[in-house]
N, CA, C and O atoms as a DFTB+ gen file, in Angstrom:
384 C
 N C O
     1  1     -68.899     -93.891     -50.405
     2  2     -67.691     -93.132     -50.203
     3  2     -67.855     -92.277     -48.964
     4  3     -68.907     -91.677     -48.742
     5  1     -66.789     -92.226     -48.147
     6  2     -66.862     -91.486     -46.899
     7  2     -67.050     -89.991     -47.126
     8  3     -67.701     -89.326     -46.320
     9  1     -66.488     -89.445     -48.215
    10  2     -66.655     -88.020     -48.474
    11  2     -68.126     -87.684     -48.646
    12  3     -68.583     -86.635     -48.193
    13  1     -68.862     -88.563     -49.293
    14  2     -70.295     -88.351     -49.458
    15  2     -70.980     -88.294     -48.101
    16  3     -71.898     -87.498     -47.906
    17  1     -70.546     -89.128     -47.162
    18  2     -71.118     -89.096     -45.815
    19  2     -70.858     -87.759     -45.149
    20  3     -71.736     -87.230     -44.467
    21  1     -69.666     -87.198     -45.334
    22  2     -69.344     -85.890     -44.762
    23  2     -70.202     -84.807     -45.387
    24  3     -70.770     -83.972     -44.684
    25  1     -70.294     -84.823     -46.702
    26  2     -71.099     -83.818     -47.390
    27  2     -72.552     -83.925     -46.959
    28  3     -73.209     -82.911     -46.723
    29  1     -73.056     -85.150     -46.855
    30  2     -74.430     -85.346     -46.418
    31  2     -74.623     -84.823     -45.007
    32  3     -75.616     -84.153     -44.721
    33  1     -73.685     -85.123     -44.128
    34  2     -73.782     -84.665     -42.740
    35  2     -73.696     -83.149     -42.652
    36  3     -74.387     -82.529     -41.844
    37  1     -72.856     -82.560     -43.474
    38  2     -72.668     -81.114     -43.422
    39  2     -73.686     -80.353     -44.259
    40  3     -73.805     -79.134     -44.131
    41  1     -74.416     -81.053     -45.111
    42  2     -75.311     -80.383     -46.049
    43  2     -76.657     -79.987     -45.455
    44  3     -77.551     -79.565     -46.188
    45  1     -76.811     -80.111     -44.168
    46  2     -78.065     -79.700     -43.533
    47  2     -78.068     -78.182     -43.391
    48  3     -78.324     -77.645     -42.313
    49  1     -77.788     -77.519     -44.469
    50  2     -77.699     -76.069     -44.522
    51  2     -78.800     -75.548     -45.433
    52  3     -79.320     -76.296     -46.262
    53  1     -79.161     -74.277     -45.293
    54  2     -80.143     -73.710     -46.215
    55  2     -79.662     -73.839     -47.664
    56  3     -78.459     -73.837     -47.926
    57  1     -80.596     -73.949     -48.590
    58  2     -80.266     -74.149     -50.000
    59  2     -79.418     -73.017     -50.555
    60  3     -78.662     -73.229     -51.502
    61  1     -79.524     -71.823     -49.992
    62  2     -78.785     -70.690     -50.513
    63  2     -77.344     -70.647     -50.015
    64  3     -76.554     -69.837     -50.501
    65  1     -76.984     -71.498     -49.060
    66  2     -75.627     -71.487     -48.524
    67  2     -74.636     -71.919     -49.600
    68  3     -74.871     -72.893     -50.315
    69  1     -73.542     -71.199     -49.709
    70  2     -72.534     -71.529     -50.714
    71  2     -71.449     -72.427     -50.144
    72  3     -70.739     -73.089     -50.901
    73  1     -71.309     -72.464     -48.835
    74  2     -70.268     -73.232     -48.187
    75  2     -70.902     -74.129     -47.134
    76  3     -71.883     -73.749     -46.495
    77  1     -70.338     -75.320     -46.956
    78  2     -70.842     -76.262     -45.969
    79  2     -70.199     -75.925     -44.622
    80  3     -68.981     -76.033     -44.480
    81  1     -71.000     -75.519     -43.635
    82  2     -70.484     -75.122     -42.320
    83  2     -71.313     -75.742     -41.205
    84  3     -72.529     -75.889     -41.327
    85  1     -70.639     -76.103     -40.115
    86  2     -71.265     -76.650     -38.910
    87  2     -70.523     -76.088     -37.700
    88  3     -69.431     -75.539     -37.850
    89  1     -71.095     -76.217     -36.513
    90  2     -70.319     -75.867     -35.321
    91  2     -69.013     -76.668     -35.313
    92  3     -69.001     -77.841     -35.686
    93  1     -67.926     -76.039     -34.894
    94  2     -66.619     -76.691     -34.991
    95  2     -66.562     -78.024     -34.240
    96  3     -65.945     -78.972     -34.725
    97  1     -67.188     -78.112     -33.079
    98  2     -67.147     -79.365     -32.329
    99  2     -67.778     -80.507     -33.127
   100  3     -67.306     -81.642     -33.068
   101  1     -68.834     -80.211     -33.865
   102  2     -69.499     -81.231     -34.689
   103  2     -68.622     -81.612     -35.886
   104  3     -68.522     -82.788     -36.235
   105  1     -67.991     -80.622     -36.508
   106  2     -67.088     -80.896     -37.632
   107  2     -65.932     -81.765     -37.176
   108  3     -65.583     -82.738     -37.843
   109  1     -65.331     -81.417     -36.033
   110  2     -64.205     -82.179     -35.499
   111  2     -64.614     -83.627     -35.233
   112  3     -63.862     -84.550     -35.546
   113  1     -65.782     -83.828     -34.666
   114  2     -66.267     -85.184     -34.386
   115  2     -66.452     -85.978     -35.680
   116  3     -66.094     -87.154     -35.733
   117  1     -67.003     -85.358     -36.717
   118  2     -67.185     -86.035     -38.009
   119  2     -65.835     -86.415     -38.597
   120  3     -65.661     -87.535     -39.077
   121  1     -64.885     -85.500     -38.564
   122  2     -63.556     -85.782     -39.118
   123  2     -62.911     -86.969     -38.419
   124  3     -62.332     -87.841     -39.067
   125  1     -63.013     -86.999     -37.100
   126  2     -62.374     -88.067     -36.326
   127  2     -63.122     -89.395     -36.440
   128  3     -62.503     -90.434     -36.671
   129  1     -64.441     -89.372     -36.281
   130  2     -65.189     -90.633     -36.230
   131  2     -65.441     -91.244     -37.604
   132  3     -65.362     -92.464     -37.751
   133  1     -65.737     -90.442     -38.596
   134  2     -66.064     -90.980     -39.924
   135  2     -64.837     -91.196     -40.806
   136  3     -64.824     -92.097     -41.644
   137  1     -63.806     -90.371     -40.618
   138  2     -62.642     -90.427     -41.499
   139  2     -61.361     -90.847     -40.808
   140  3     -60.369     -91.130     -41.480
   141  1     -61.353     -90.896     -39.477
   142  2     -60.116     -91.188     -38.756
   143  2     -59.084     -90.101     -38.974
   144  3     -57.883     -90.352     -38.877
   145  1     -59.546     -88.889     -39.268
   146  2     -58.648     -87.781     -39.588
   147  2     -58.438     -86.893     -38.365
   148  3     -59.362     -86.651     -37.588
   149  1     -57.225     -86.422     -38.215
   150  2     -56.884     -85.498     -37.140
   151  2     -56.229     -84.263     -37.737
   152  3     -55.808     -84.272     -38.894
   153  1     -56.146     -83.211     -36.950
   154  2     -55.517     -81.972     -37.430
   155  2     -54.025     -82.219     -37.600
   156  3     -53.339     -82.615     -36.658
   157  1     -53.530     -81.982     -38.810
   158  2     -52.119     -82.165     -39.130
   159  2     -51.386     -80.830     -39.212
   160  3     -50.162     -80.767     -39.092
   161  1     -52.161     -79.766     -39.421
   162  2     -51.568     -78.443     -39.555
   163  2     -52.663     -77.420     -39.351
   164  3     -53.828     -77.671     -39.658
   165  1     -52.279     -76.255     -38.825
   166  2     -53.238     -75.166     -38.733
   167  2     -52.509     -73.831     -38.759
   168  3     -51.321     -73.741     -38.452
   169  1     -53.244     -72.813     -39.128
   170  2     -52.699     -71.465     -39.185
   171  2     -53.837     -70.471     -39.294
   172  3     -55.009     -70.847     -39.313
   173  1     -53.483     -69.210     -39.366
   174  2     -54.469     -68.140     -39.463
   175  2     -54.552     -67.681     -40.919
   176  3     -53.528     -67.402     -41.543
   177  1     -55.765     -67.602     -41.456
   178  2     -55.966     -67.162     -42.833
   179  2     -55.904     -65.640     -42.919
   180  3     -55.897     -64.950     -41.899
   181  1     -55.861     -65.132     -44.127
   182  2     -55.832     -63.686     -44.346
   183  2     -57.104     -63.007     -43.853
   184  3     -57.130     -61.787     -43.691
   185  1     -58.159     -63.783     -43.613
   186  2     -59.426     -63.237     -43.130
   187  2     -59.573     -63.353     -41.614
   188  3     -60.613     -62.994     -41.064
   189  1     -58.540     -63.852     -40.939
   190  2     -58.590     -63.998     -39.489
   191  2     -59.247     -65.273     -39.016
   192  3     -59.495     -65.434     -37.821
   193  1     -59.533     -66.186     -39.930
   194  2     -60.092     -67.485     -39.563
   195  2     -58.951     -68.452     -39.268
   196  3     -57.817     -68.238     -39.696
   197  1     -59.257     -69.505     -38.543
   198  2     -58.269     -70.557     -38.333
   199  2     -58.424     -71.550     -39.474
   200  3     -59.519     -72.068     -39.692
   201  1     -57.368     -71.820     -40.194
   202  2     -57.380     -72.830     -41.249
   203  2     -56.779     -74.108     -40.701
   204  3     -55.731     -74.074     -40.056
   205  1     -57.432     -75.244     -40.952
   206  2     -56.943     -76.528     -40.458
   207  2     -56.961     -77.567     -41.572
   208  3     -57.902     -77.645     -42.362
   209  1     -55.903     -78.356     -41.613
   210  2     -55.873     -79.516     -42.502
   211  2     -56.042     -80.752     -41.634
   212  3     -55.198     -81.062     -40.793
   213  1     -57.144     -81.449     -41.854
   214  2     -57.385     -82.745     -41.222
   215  2     -56.931     -83.799     -42.219
   216  3     -57.185     -83.674     -43.417
   217  1     -56.262     -84.834     -41.733
   218  2     -55.840     -85.906     -42.633
   219  2     -55.789     -87.227     -41.888
   220  3     -55.591     -87.283     -40.675
   221  1     -55.974     -88.284     -42.660
   222  2     -55.778     -89.641     -42.182
   223  2     -54.541     -90.136     -42.914
   224  3     -54.582     -90.376     -44.120
   225  1     -53.444     -90.288     -42.187
   226  2     -52.186     -90.654     -42.830
   227  2     -52.183     -92.075     -43.369
   228  3     -51.371     -92.402     -44.235
   229  1     -53.072     -92.921     -42.877
   230  2     -53.144     -94.297     -43.387
   231  2     -53.857     -94.359     -44.732
   232  3     -53.417     -95.066     -45.638
   233  1     -54.963     -93.616     -44.866
   234  2     -55.733     -93.670     -46.111
   235  2     -55.336     -92.575     -47.101
   236  3     -55.620     -92.685     -48.294
   237  1     -54.677     -91.515     -46.610
   238  2     -54.282     -90.407     -47.472
   239  2     -55.372     -89.374     -47.702
   240  3     -55.144     -88.385     -48.399
   241  1     -56.556     -89.583     -47.127
   242  2     -57.659     -88.633     -47.278
   243  2     -57.359     -87.388     -46.451
   244  3     -56.901     -87.488     -45.313
   245  1     -57.617     -86.217     -47.026
   246  2     -57.428     -84.966     -46.290
   247  2     -58.546     -83.990     -46.616
   248  3     -59.176     -84.072     -47.670
   249  1     -58.782     -83.064     -45.690
   250  2     -59.774     -82.001     -45.871
   251  2     -59.213     -80.716     -45.296
   252  3     -58.552     -80.724     -44.257
   253  1     -59.482     -79.614     -45.976
   254  2     -59.122     -78.300     -45.449
   255  2     -60.396     -77.628     -44.982
   256  3     -61.346     -77.477     -45.750
   257  1     -60.415     -77.228     -43.731
   258  2     -61.553     -76.480     -43.212
   259  2     -61.051     -75.151     -42.671
   260  3     -59.868     -74.996     -42.368
   261  1     -61.950     -74.211     -42.555
   262  2     -61.611     -72.987     -41.838
   263  2     -62.653     -72.760     -40.763
   264  3     -63.841     -73.022     -40.951
   265  1     -62.180     -72.265     -39.633
   266  2     -63.049     -72.008     -38.487
   267  2     -63.289     -70.505     -38.439
   268  3     -62.367     -69.717     -38.228
   269  1     -64.540     -70.130     -38.639
   270  2     -64.891     -68.710     -38.649
   271  2     -64.875     -68.151     -37.229
   272  3     -64.824     -68.898     -36.253
   273  1     -64.921     -66.834     -37.134
   274  2     -64.914     -66.177     -35.829
   275  2     -66.169     -66.474     -35.019
   276  3     -66.175     -66.271     -33.805
   277  1     -67.239     -66.954     -35.669
   278  2     -68.460     -67.317     -34.930
   279  2     -68.426     -68.765     -34.432
   280  3     -69.406     -69.248     -33.866
   281  1     -67.292     -69.463     -34.642
   282  2     -67.135     -70.826     -34.134
   283  2     -67.619     -71.918     -35.060
   284  3     -67.569     -73.095     -34.702
   285  1     -68.090     -71.554     -36.249
   286  2     -68.528     -72.567     -37.213
   287  2     -67.360     -72.915     -38.130
   288  3     -66.577     -72.047     -38.515
   289  1     -67.254     -74.199     -38.474
   290  2     -66.223     -74.686     -39.381
   291  2     -66.828     -74.926     -40.748
   292  3     -67.948     -75.422     -40.868
   293  1     -66.079     -74.571     -41.774
   294  2     -66.559     -74.706     -43.149
   295  2     -65.570     -75.540     -43.957
   296  3     -64.362     -75.307     -43.914
   297  1     -66.094     -76.505     -44.688
   298  2     -65.275     -77.344     -45.558
   299  2     -64.932     -76.561     -46.813
   300  3     -65.822     -76.080     -47.515
   301  1     -63.635     -76.431     -47.097
   302  2     -63.201     -75.678     -48.271
   303  2     -62.712     -76.607     -49.388
   304  3     -63.079     -76.426     -50.549
   305  1     -61.888     -77.599     -49.041
   306  2     -61.310     -78.507     -50.030
   307  2     -61.187     -79.887     -49.418
   308  3     -61.171     -80.037     -48.196
   309  1     -61.100     -80.888     -50.268
   310  2     -60.799     -82.250     -49.837
   311  2     -59.952     -82.900     -50.909
   312  3     -59.960     -82.478     -52.065
   313  1     -59.224     -83.923     -50.518
   314  2     -58.379     -84.579     -51.507
   315  2     -57.900     -85.933     -51.018
   316  3     -58.406     -86.482     -50.039
   317  1     -56.928     -86.443     -51.714
   318  2     -56.357     -87.744     -51.378
   319  2     -54.843     -87.663     -51.547
   320  3     -54.311     -86.660     -52.023
   321  1     -54.163     -88.725     -51.153
   322  2     -52.714     -88.838     -51.235
   323  2     -51.994     -87.808     -50.362
   324  3     -50.981     -87.238     -50.766
   325  1     -52.530     -87.578     -49.161
   326  2     -51.880     -86.679     -48.207
   327  2     -50.534     -87.252     -47.811
   328  3     -50.403     -88.457     -47.599
   329  1     -49.533     -86.387     -47.710
   330  2     -48.243     -86.801     -47.197
   331  2     -47.554     -85.613     -46.551
   332  3     -47.674     -84.479     -47.016
   333  1     -46.839     -85.885     -45.484
   334  2     -46.034     -84.865     -44.840
   335  2     -44.676     -84.841     -45.525
   336  3     -44.151     -85.889     -45.901
   337  1     -44.108     -83.661     -45.687
   338  2     -42.782     -83.555     -46.294
   339  2     -41.844     -82.890     -45.294
   340  3     -42.238     -81.989     -44.554
   341  1     -40.607     -83.349     -45.286
   342  2     -39.616     -82.820     -44.355
   343  2     -38.817     -81.662     -44.932
   344  3     -38.164     -80.928     -44.191
   345  1     -38.862     -81.495     -46.237
   346  2     -38.124     -80.414     -46.876
   347  2     -38.969     -79.821     -47.990
   348  3     -39.870     -80.483     -48.505
   349  1     -38.690     -78.594     -48.362
   350  2     -39.500     -77.957     -49.405
   351  2     -39.497     -78.768     -50.705
   352  3     -38.484     -79.353     -51.087
   353  1     -40.631     -78.786     -51.360
   354  2     -40.740     -79.432     -52.662
   355  2     -40.221     -78.487     -53.742
   356  3     -40.278     -77.270     -53.564
   357  1     -39.708     -79.023     -54.871
   358  2     -39.273     -78.140     -55.953
   359  2     -40.483     -77.448     -56.581
   360  3     -41.604     -77.948     -56.487
   361  1     -40.260     -76.309     -57.216
   362  2     -41.372     -75.625     -57.887
   363  2     -42.038     -76.554     -58.906
   364  3     -41.393     -77.426     -59.488
   365  1     -43.350     -76.347     -59.108
   366  2     -44.099     -77.146     -60.078
   367  2     -43.390     -77.122     -61.429
   368  3     -42.954     -76.064     -61.883
   369  1     -43.272     -78.286     -62.074
   370  2     -42.641     -78.393     -63.374
   371  2     -41.139     -78.594     -63.299
   372  3     -40.497     -78.817     -64.326
   373  1     -40.556     -78.518     -62.089
   374  2     -39.117     -78.675     -61.923
   375  2     -38.781     -79.871     -61.043
   376  3     -37.725     -79.912     -60.411
   377  1     -39.695     -80.852     -61.007
   378  2     -39.470     -82.028     -60.191
   379  2     -38.324     -82.847     -60.760
   380  3     -38.140     -82.940     -61.974
   381  1     -37.542     -83.451     -59.829
   382  2     -36.466     -84.392     -60.067
   383  2     -36.006     -84.503     -61.442
   384  3     -35.095     -85.279     -61.728
């Protein structure tokens, strides 16, 4: 599984690290070369970090990373079935 490859690549961190982080240029290269994922959205988090959603629209794989002020990117979440929406979705439990 490609996610395992990402975790393995990013897991070269000390055992005490709680989050997987690498220099942003290395994270970006892994996202593009291993997953075919590009930045689909970005914004500023409440902590002043840049939050980015990388996704591959063909496979539906997505990852949320945040770029810290020291230039390192950290993997926060990953998932599948990524899709862009043109209009707001209904609140949870009130679908169609």
